[in-house]
Amino acid sequence: MSSITYSERIKIETFCELGLSNIQMGVRLNRSPSTISYELSRCQPYQAELAQTDAEYKRSRCGRETKLSDELKQKILNHLRLSWSPGMIAHEFKLGPV
């Protein structure tokens, strides 16, 4: 299932204020109770806006970090613009096989 939306986070905040359990929240949102539990762990007391900010930050940090420095990346892009093949660039900068 997809990520929790901001509108769902607002509902979770309201459900918390009403004293609903994770299971009850999960049923109403069609989400697993463990998903609700993870979401509630983002901040205490739960606030939809802070949880959304946390989720956006974590999403921006996910993925693999590049092994290329900004300088090397720029050099590679310049060579690509000059119609160099990836193999020629790898050989030029001793980057290994492509």
Coordinates of C-alpha atoms in Angstrom, one line a residue:
M1 CA 0.0 0.0 0.0
S2 CA 1.1 3.6 -0.6
S3 CA 2.5 6.0 1.9
I4 CA 0.2 7.7 4.5
T5 CA -1.2 10.9 3.1
Y6 CA -1.4 14.2 5.0
S7 CA -5.2 13.9 5.2
E8 CA -4.8 10.5 6.8
R9 CA -2.3 12.0 9.3
I10 CA -4.9 14.6 10.2
K11 CA -7.5 11.8 10.8
I12 CA -4.9 9.9 12.9
E13 CA -4.4 13.0 15.0
T14 CA -8.1 13.3 15.5
F15 CA -8.5 9.6 16.3
C16 CA -5.7 10.0 19.0
E17 CA -7.6 12.9 20.6
L18 CA -10.7 10.7 20.7
G19 CA -8.7 7.9 22.3
L20 CA -9.0 5.3 19.6
S21 CA -6.7 2.3 19.6
N22 CA -4.3 1.5 16.8
I23 CA -6.6 -1.3 15.6
Q24 CA -9.6 1.0 15.5
M25 CA -7.6 3.6 13.6
G26 CA -6.3 1.0 11.2
V27 CA -9.8 -0.4 10.4
R28 CA -11.1 3.1 9.8
L29 CA -8.2 4.0 7.5
N30 CA -7.9 0.5 5.9
R31 CA -4.3 0.3 7.3
S32 CA -2.4 -2.2 9.3
P33 CA -2.3 -1.5 13.1
S34 CA 1.5 -1.8 12.8
T35 CA 1.5 1.0 10.2
I36 CA -0.5 3.2 12.6
S37 CA 2.0 2.3 15.4
Y38 CA 4.9 3.3 13.2
E39 CA 3.2 6.5 12.2
L40 CA 2.5 7.4 15.9
S41 CA 6.1 6.9 16.7
R42 CA 7.1 9.9 14.5
C43 CA 6.3 12.3 17.3
Q44 CA 4.8 12.4 20.8
P45 CA 2.2 13.7 21.3
Y46 CA 1.2 13.0 17.7
Q47 CA 0.8 16.0 15.5
A48 CA -0.1 15.6 11.8
E49 CA 1.9 18.6 10.6
L50 CA 5.1 17.5 12.4
A51 CA 4.6 13.9 11.2
Q52 CA 4.2 15.1 7.6
T53 CA 7.4 17.2 7.9
D54 CA 9.2 14.1 9.3
A55 CA 7.9 11.9 6.5
E56 CA 9.0 14.4 3.8
Y57 CA 12.5 14.7 5.4
K58 CA 12.9 11.0 5.6
R59 CA 11.7 10.5 2.0
S60 CA 14.2 13.2 0.8
R61 CA 17.1 11.3 2.5
C62 CA 16.1 7.8 1.1
G63 CA 17.9 6.2 -1.8
R64 CA 21.5 5.6 -2.6
E65 CA 24.1 8.3 -2.2
T66 CA 26.2 9.0 -5.2
K67 CA 29.8 7.9 -5.2
L68 CA 30.7 10.8 -7.5
S69 CA 32.0 14.1 -6.3
D70 CA 30.2 17.2 -7.7
E71 CA 33.4 18.0 -9.6
L72 CA 33.7 14.5 -11.2
K73 CA 30.0 14.5 -12.0
Q74 CA 30.3 17.8 -13.9
K75 CA 33.3 16.6 -15.9
I76 CA 31.4 13.4 -16.9
L77 CA 28.4 15.5 -18.0
N78 CA 30.6 17.8 -20.0
H79 CA 32.2 14.8 -21.8
L80 CA 28.7 13.4 -22.5
R81 CA 27.7 16.7 -24.0
L82 CA 30.8 16.3 -26.3
S83 CA 29.4 13.0 -27.4
W84 CA 31.9 10.8 -25.6
S85 CA 30.6 7.3 -25.0
P86 CA 30.2 6.0 -21.4
G87 CA 33.1 3.6 -22.1
M88 CA 35.4 6.3 -23.2
I89 CA 34.5 8.4 -20.1
A90 CA 35.1 5.4 -17.8
H91 CA 38.5 4.8 -19.4
E92 CA 39.4 8.5 -19.2
F93 CA 38.6 8.8 -15.5
K94 CA 39.5 5.2 -14.6
L95 CA 36.0 4.4 -13.4
G96 CA 36.0 0.8 -14.3
P97 CA 33.9 -1.0 -16.8
V98 CA 30.5 0.4 -17.8

